[in-house]
Amino acid sequence: MQRILTIIGARPQFIKASVVSRAIQQTDGIEEILLHTGQHFDANMSDVFFNQLGIPRPNIQLDIHGGGHGEMTGRMLMEIELALLKIKPDRVVVYGDTNSTLAGALAAAKLHIPVAHVEAGLRSFNMEMPEEINRILTDQISDLLFCPSDTAVRNLEKEGFTDKPAKVLQVGDVMQDAALLFAENAAAPAVGDFPENFILATLHRAENTDNPERLANIVKSLNQIHNEQAPVIMPLHPRTRRLISQHGLELKIHLVDPIGYFEMIWLLSHCQLVLTDSGGVQKEAFFFGKACVTMRDQTEWVELVEAGVNELVGSDTQKIVTAALQNYGRKVEDTKQLYGGGKASQRIVEAIKADHIPDFLTPRFSPNHT
Ligand code: UDP
């Protein structure tokens, strides 16, 4: 029996891991132990996803959140190492690009436990983003790199992975698996009267929320669109709520607390446009046939921009307003199966099962004090 330890901690990771967990449960010879770092801990940022998506309760629940990046990552590193020494997994699986991803991968790699990275190879080429640092470093210390797109594979090739012992596999995107699997569970959020013909917006990236000027420009554009064009609904991330009020700004749109995944996919299927700075939501717009306006200067999902279904507008108020007008109501189609068509989690589990631990890795379950 191959024992894998899955490390998750933030909202998008619960969604990604839910479909891989399912595939593991349907596969013989492989068992999963789940560690939740506690990075996201509110009921509506964590519990709701375990309940809705049928994710098993974490076997190990840490309580690490807040503080600076170094503090959070450092505390995770210490506690994850202790958990690894106790559980002695054959492999660790990490997802995406958060501090939980990097801490999990680093703790495992230092104990010579092989690391599989789901969503490997994504790059924004913006080293100011904490996510970019987490991704690059996690890829470097993983031995199984599961890429969601051809672009991600090319990025890794350019970084020299062709000559490394690590295995790079294009498996497709687990978020498409989730979108397809749970589409039939879509449920209207219970948030009172619902405006019709709405725009769905999300905003939480540090590059926007932590930069007062960018944040003010985006708030201004959303208020203007809501006033002059169409109602804007935004499930507001707790960090964004805090920073908006800290900067003395006011979002005068239809704000709701963070919602569950079933409610989110209902909004995605019923909206006229998606306006976001999220990574996952850019693709979900596409999965649900909607055009997307992305309030960032770069995207890791460049194939969506190339396909003309996602427009990158940064934080410029006028550009956001104009793009919202131009893309409103536009339907888009996934003609090229850019993200694997819903088979990613199955491919990931097959690859993990088939893989034997590379020769250069021998798990070492006693800390090395050199
Ligand atoms: N999401 C959700 N409820 C919300 C906001 C987002 O279920 O209130 C989902 C969204 O549909 C997507 C994931 O959370 O599947 C994206 O997470 P987020 O935008 O926080 O992170 P990113 O993708 O930017 O890393």
Coordinates of C-alpha atoms and ligand atoms in Angstrom, one line a residue:
M1 CA 0.0 0.0 0.0
Q2 CA 1.4 3.4 -1.0
R3 CA 0.8 6.0 1.6
I4 CA 0.6 9.6 0.4
L5 CA 0.3 12.7 2.5
T6 CA -1.7 15.5 0.9
I7 CA -1.0 19.0 2.3
I8 CA -3.6 21.7 1.8
G9 CA -4.5 24.9 3.6
A10 CA -6.2 27.4 1.3
R11 CA -9.5 27.6 -0.4
P12 CA -8.5 26.8 -4.0
Q13 CA -6.5 23.8 -2.7
F14 CA -9.6 22.3 -1.1
I15 CA -11.3 22.4 -4.5
K16 CA -8.3 21.0 -6.3
A17 CA -7.7 18.2 -3.8
S18 CA -11.3 17.2 -3.6
V19 CA -11.3 15.6 -7.1
V20 CA -7.9 13.9 -6.6
S21 CA -9.0 12.5 -3.2
R22 CA -12.0 11.0 -4.9
A23 CA -9.8 9.4 -7.5
I24 CA -7.5 8.0 -4.8
Q25 CA -10.5 6.5 -3.0
Q26 CA -11.4 4.7 -6.3
T27 CA -7.9 3.3 -6.7
D28 CA -6.5 0.2 -5.0
G29 CA -3.1 0.2 -3.5
I30 CA -2.9 3.8 -2.5
E31 CA -4.1 5.5 0.7
E32 CA -4.3 9.2 1.5
I33 CA -3.6 11.0 4.7
L34 CA -4.7 14.6 4.8
L35 CA -3.0 17.5 6.5
H36 CA -4.7 20.9 6.7
T37 CA -2.2 23.7 7.7
G38 CA -5.0 26.1 8.9
Q39 CA -3.9 28.9 6.5
H40 CA -7.6 29.4 5.7
F41 CA -9.7 28.6 8.7
D42 CA -13.1 30.5 8.6
A43 CA -16.1 28.3 8.2
N44 CA -16.9 29.9 4.8
M45 CA -13.2 29.7 3.6
S46 CA -12.6 26.1 4.7
D47 CA -15.4 23.9 6.3
V48 CA -17.9 24.6 3.6
F49 CA -15.7 23.0 1.0
F50 CA -15.1 19.9 3.1
N51 CA -18.8 19.5 3.5
Q52 CA -19.9 20.3 0.0
L53 CA -17.2 18.5 -1.9
G54 CA -17.1 15.4 0.3
I55 CA -13.4 15.8 1.3
P56 CA -12.4 13.5 4.1
R57 CA -11.8 15.3 7.5
P58 CA -8.1 16.1 7.8
N59 CA -6.2 13.5 9.8
I60 CA -3.9 16.3 11.0
Q61 CA -5.3 19.8 11.6
L62 CA -2.7 22.5 12.2
D63 CA -3.7 26.0 13.2
I64 CA -1.2 28.2 11.4
H65 CA -2.4 31.5 9.8
G66 CA -1.7 35.2 9.8
G67 CA 1.7 36.8 10.4
G68 CA 4.3 37.6 7.8
H69 CA 5.1 35.2 5.0
G70 CA 8.3 34.1 6.7
E71 CA 6.6 33.5 10.0
M72 CA 3.7 31.6 8.5
T73 CA 5.9 29.5 6.2
G74 CA 8.5 28.9 8.9
R75 CA 5.9 27.7 11.4
M76 CA 4.4 25.4 8.8
L77 CA 7.8 24.0 7.9
M78 CA 8.4 23.0 11.6
E79 CA 5.0 21.5 12.2
I80 CA 4.8 19.7 8.9
E81 CA 8.3 18.2 9.5
L82 CA 7.0 16.7 12.8
A83 CA 4.0 15.3 11.1
L84 CA 6.1 13.7 8.3
L85 CA 8.4 12.1 10.9
K86 CA 5.3 10.6 12.6
I87 CA 3.4 9.5 9.5
K88 CA 6.3 8.4 7.3
P89 CA 4.5 8.8 4.0
D90 CA 5.9 7.3 0.8
R91 CA 5.1 10.6 -1.0
V92 CA 3.8 14.1 -0.4
V93 CA 1.3 15.8 -2.7
V94 CA 1.0 19.6 -2.7
Y95 CA -1.2 21.9 -4.8
G96 CA -0.8 25.3 -6.4
D97 CA 1.2 28.2 -5.1
T98 CA 0.5 29.1 -1.5
N99 CA 2.7 29.2 1.6
S100 CA 1.2 25.8 2.5
T101 CA 2.4 24.5 -0.8
L102 CA 6.0 25.7 -0.4
A103 CA 6.2 24.7 3.3
G104 CA 4.9 21.2 2.6
A105 CA 7.2 20.6 -0.4
L106 CA 10.3 21.9 1.5
A107 CA 9.7 19.9 4.7
A108 CA 9.3 16.8 2.6
A109 CA 12.2 17.3 0.3
K110 CA 14.6 17.9 3.2
L111 CA 13.5 14.5 4.5
H112 CA 14.0 13.0 1.0
I113 CA 10.4 12.3 0.7
P114 CA 9.3 12.6 -3.0
V115 CA 7.0 15.5 -3.7
A116 CA 4.3 15.6 -6.4
H117 CA 3.3 19.2 -7.3
V118 CA -0.2 19.5 -8.8
E119 CA -0.4 22.7 -11.0
A120 CA 3.3 22.7 -11.7
G121 CA 5.0 25.0 -14.3
L122 CA 2.7 28.0 -14.1
R123 CA 4.5 31.3 -14.3
S124 CA 3.5 34.9 -14.3
F125 CA 7.1 36.1 -14.6
N126 CA 6.4 38.6 -11.8
M127 CA 8.7 37.9 -8.9
E128 CA 6.9 40.4 -6.7
M129 CA 4.0 37.9 -6.4
P130 CA 4.4 35.7 -3.4
E131 CA 2.7 33.0 -5.4
E132 CA 5.4 33.1 -8.1
I133 CA 8.1 32.5 -5.6
N134 CA 6.2 29.6 -4.0
R135 CA 5.6 28.0 -7.4
I136 CA 9.2 28.3 -8.7
L137 CA 10.7 26.9 -5.5
T138 CA 8.1 24.1 -5.2
D139 CA 8.7 22.9 -8.8
Q140 CA 12.5 22.9 -8.1
I141 CA 12.1 20.4 -5.3
S142 CA 9.4 18.2 -6.7
D143 CA 10.1 14.9 -8.6
L144 CA 6.6 14.6 -10.2
L145 CA 5.4 17.7 -11.8
F146 CA 1.8 17.7 -12.9
C147 CA 1.2 20.5 -15.4
P148 CA -2.3 21.7 -16.2
S149 CA -1.5 23.2 -19.7
D150 CA 1.0 23.0 -22.6
T151 CA 2.3 26.4 -21.6
A152 CA 3.2 25.1 -18.1
V153 CA 5.2 22.3 -19.7
R154 CA 7.0 24.8 -22.0
N155 CA 7.9 27.0 -19.0
L156 CA 9.5 24.0 -17.2
E157 CA 11.4 23.1 -20.4
K158 CA 12.8 26.6 -20.6
E159 CA 13.9 26.3 -17.0
G160 CA 15.9 23.2 -17.9
F161 CA 13.6 20.4 -16.6
T162 CA 14.3 18.4 -19.7
D163 CA 17.7 17.6 -18.3
K164 CA 16.6 16.9 -14.7
P165 CA 15.6 13.6 -13.2
A166 CA 12.1 15.0 -12.3
K167 CA 9.2 13.8 -14.3
V168 CA 7.0 16.5 -16.1
L169 CA 3.6 15.4 -17.2
Q170 CA 0.8 17.3 -18.9
V171 CA -2.3 15.9 -17.2
G172 CA -4.8 18.8 -17.6
D173 CA -6.4 20.9 -15.0
V174 CA -8.0 19.5 -11.8
M175 CA -10.2 22.5 -11.6
Q176 CA -11.9 21.5 -14.8
D177 CA -12.5 18.1 -13.2
A178 CA -14.2 19.9 -10.3
A179 CA -16.2 22.2 -12.5
L180 CA -17.6 19.2 -14.5
L181 CA -18.1 16.9 -11.5
F182 CA -20.0 19.4 -9.4
A183 CA -21.8 21.4 -12.1
E184 CA -25.1 19.6 -11.3
N185 CA -24.9 20.7 -7.7
A186 CA -24.9 24.4 -8.5
A187 CA -27.2 26.3 -6.1
A188 CA -28.3 29.9 -5.9
P189 CA -26.7 31.7 -2.9
A190 CA -29.1 32.6 -0.2
V191 CA -28.3 36.3 -0.2
G192 CA -31.6 38.0 -0.4
D193 CA -32.9 39.6 -3.5
F194 CA -30.9 38.8 -6.5
P195 CA -30.2 41.3 -9.3
E196 CA -30.6 39.9 -12.8
N197 CA -28.0 40.2 -15.6
F198 CA -25.2 40.6 -13.1
I199 CA -21.5 40.6 -13.4
L200 CA -19.6 38.3 -11.0
A201 CA -16.5 39.8 -9.5
T202 CA -13.7 38.6 -7.2
L203 CA -10.7 40.4 -5.8
H204 CA -8.1 39.2 -3.4
R205 CA -4.6 39.1 -5.0
A206 CA -1.9 40.8 -2.8
E207 CA -0.6 42.7 -5.9
N208 CA -4.0 44.5 -5.9
T209 CA -5.1 44.5 -2.3
D210 CA -1.8 45.5 -0.8
N211 CA -1.2 48.4 -3.3
P212 CA -3.4 51.3 -2.2
E213 CA -3.3 53.0 -5.6
R214 CA -4.2 49.8 -7.5
L215 CA -6.9 49.0 -4.9
A216 CA -8.4 52.5 -5.2
N217 CA -8.5 52.3 -9.0
I218 CA -10.2 48.9 -9.0
V219 CA -12.8 50.0 -6.3
K220 CA -13.6 53.0 -8.4
S221 CA -14.1 51.0 -11.6
L222 CA -16.3 48.4 -9.9
N223 CA -18.4 51.2 -8.3
Q224 CA -18.7 52.8 -11.7
I225 CA -19.7 49.6 -13.5
H226 CA -22.3 48.8 -10.9
N227 CA -23.8 52.3 -11.1
E228 CA -23.7 52.7 -14.9
Q229 CA -23.7 49.3 -16.6
A230 CA -24.9 46.3 -14.6
P231 CA -25.1 45.1 -11.0
V232 CA -21.8 43.7 -9.8
I233 CA -21.9 40.8 -7.2
M234 CA -18.8 40.1 -5.3
P235 CA -18.2 37.4 -2.7
L236 CA -15.7 39.4 -0.6
H237 CA -12.5 37.7 0.6
P238 CA -11.8 38.5 4.3
R239 CA -8.4 40.0 3.5
T240 CA -9.9 42.3 0.9
R241 CA -12.6 43.4 3.3
R242 CA -10.0 44.3 5.9
L243 CA -7.7 46.1 3.4
I244 CA -10.5 48.1 1.8
S245 CA -11.6 49.4 5.1
Q246 CA -8.0 50.1 6.2
H247 CA -7.5 52.2 3.2
G248 CA -10.7 54.2 3.8
L249 CA -12.3 52.9 0.6
E250 CA -15.9 51.9 0.0
L251 CA -17.1 49.2 -2.5
K252 CA -20.7 50.3 -3.4
I253 CA -21.7 47.1 -5.2
H254 CA -23.6 43.9 -4.2
L255 CA -21.2 42.5 -1.6
V256 CA -21.7 39.0 -0.1
D257 CA -19.6 37.0 2.4
P258 CA -17.5 34.3 0.8
I259 CA -19.7 31.6 -0.5
G260 CA -19.4 27.8 -1.0
Y261 CA -18.3 26.2 -4.3
F262 CA -21.9 25.2 -5.3
E263 CA -23.0 28.8 -4.9
M264 CA -20.0 30.0 -6.8
I265 CA -20.6 27.8 -9.8
W266 CA -24.2 28.9 -9.8
L267 CA -23.1 32.5 -10.1
L268 CA -20.6 31.5 -12.8
S269 CA -23.3 29.8 -14.8
H270 CA -25.8 32.7 -14.5
C271 CA -23.6 35.8 -14.8
Q272 CA -23.1 37.9 -17.9
L273 CA -19.4 38.5 -17.3
V274 CA -16.6 37.6 -14.9
L275 CA -14.3 40.3 -13.5
T276 CA -11.5 38.9 -11.4
D277 CA -7.9 38.8 -10.2
S278 CA -8.2 35.1 -9.2
G279 CA -6.2 32.4 -10.9
G280 CA -8.9 29.8 -10.6
V281 CA -11.9 32.0 -11.4
Q282 CA -10.3 33.0 -14.8
K283 CA -10.6 29.4 -15.9
E284 CA -13.9 28.8 -14.3
A285 CA -15.4 31.6 -16.4
F286 CA -14.2 29.7 -19.4
F287 CA -15.5 26.4 -18.1
F288 CA -18.9 28.0 -17.7
G289 CA -18.9 29.7 -21.1
K290 CA -18.3 33.3 -20.0
A291 CA -15.9 35.9 -21.1
C292 CA -13.4 37.1 -18.4
V293 CA -11.8 40.5 -17.7
T294 CA -8.8 40.0 -15.5
M295 CA -7.6 42.8 -13.3
R296 CA -4.0 41.9 -13.3
D297 CA -0.9 42.7 -15.5
Q298 CA 0.0 39.1 -16.2
T299 CA -1.7 35.8 -16.1
E300 CA -0.5 32.3 -15.8
W301 CA -3.3 31.1 -18.0
V302 CA -2.0 32.8 -21.2
E303 CA -3.8 30.3 -23.5
L304 CA -7.1 32.0 -22.5
V305 CA -5.8 35.4 -23.5
E306 CA -4.5 33.9 -26.8
A307 CA -7.9 32.3 -27.4
G308 CA -9.5 35.7 -27.0
V309 CA -11.7 34.7 -24.1
N310 CA -9.8 36.6 -21.4
E311 CA -8.8 40.2 -21.5
L312 CA -6.0 41.4 -19.2
V313 CA -6.6 45.0 -18.1
G314 CA -4.4 45.5 -15.0
S315 CA -5.8 48.0 -12.5
D316 CA -6.5 51.0 -14.8
T317 CA -10.0 52.3 -14.0
Q318 CA -10.8 53.2 -17.6
K319 CA -9.5 50.0 -19.1
I320 CA -11.6 47.9 -16.6
V321 CA -14.7 49.8 -17.3
T322 CA -14.3 49.7 -21.1
A323 CA -13.4 46.0 -21.1
A324 CA -16.5 45.2 -18.9
L325 CA -18.7 47.0 -21.5
Q326 CA -17.1 45.2 -24.4
N327 CA -17.2 41.7 -23.0
Y328 CA -20.6 41.9 -21.2
G329 CA -22.9 39.0 -22.3
R330 CA -20.3 37.5 -24.5
K331 CA -20.4 33.7 -24.6
V332 CA -17.2 31.7 -25.1
E333 CA -16.6 28.1 -26.1
D334 CA -14.0 25.5 -25.2
T335 CA -13.3 24.2 -28.7
K336 CA -9.7 23.0 -28.2
Q337 CA -10.1 21.2 -24.8
L338 CA -7.3 23.4 -23.4
Y339 CA -7.4 21.8 -20.0
G340 CA -7.8 18.1 -20.5
G341 CA -11.5 17.7 -20.4
G342 CA -12.0 16.5 -16.9
K343 CA -9.4 13.6 -16.7
A344 CA -6.7 15.3 -14.7
S345 CA -7.2 13.8 -11.3
Q346 CA -7.5 10.3 -12.7
R347 CA -4.2 10.8 -14.6
I348 CA -2.5 12.2 -11.5
V349 CA -3.5 9.2 -9.4
E350 CA -2.4 6.7 -12.1
A351 CA 0.9 8.4 -12.4
I352 CA 1.5 8.5 -8.7
K353 CA 0.6 4.8 -8.4
A354 CA 2.8 3.8 -11.3
D355 CA 5.7 5.8 -10.1
H356 CA 8.4 4.2 -7.9
I357 CA 10.5 6.4 -5.8
P358 CA 13.4 7.7 -7.9
D359 CA 16.9 6.3 -7.1
F360 CA 18.2 9.7 -6.0
L361 CA 15.6 9.8 -3.2
T362 CA 15.7 7.6 -0.2
P363 CA 13.2 8.8 2.5
R364 CA 15.1 9.6 5.7
F365 CA 12.9 9.8 8.7
S366 CA 15.3 11.2 11.2
P367 CA 16.2 14.9 11.1
N368 CA 19.7 15.5 9.8
H369 CA 21.4 18.0 12.0
T370 CA 24.3 19.0 9.7
Ligands
UDP1 N1 -14.5 30.5 -4.7 C1 -15.6 30.0 -3.9 N2 -16.3 30.9 -3.1 C2 -16.0 32.3 -3.2 C3 -14.9 32.7 -4.0 C4 -14.2 31.8 -4.7 O1 -15.9 28.8 -3.9 O2 -16.6 33.0 -2.4 C5 -13.8 29.4 -5.4 C6 -13.7 29.7 -6.9 O3 -14.8 29.3 -7.6 C7 -12.4 29.0 -7.3 C8 -11.6 29.1 -6.0 O4 -12.4 29.4 -5.0 O5 -12.7 27.6 -7.5 C9 -10.6 30.2 -6.3 O6 -10.0 30.6 -5.2 P1 -9.3 32.0 -5.1 O7 -9.8 32.9 -6.1 O8 -9.3 32.3 -3.6 O9 -7.7 31.6 -5.4 P2 -6.8 31.6 -6.7 O10 -7.5 30.7 -7.7 O11 -6.6 33.0 -7.1 O12 -5.6 31.0 -6.2

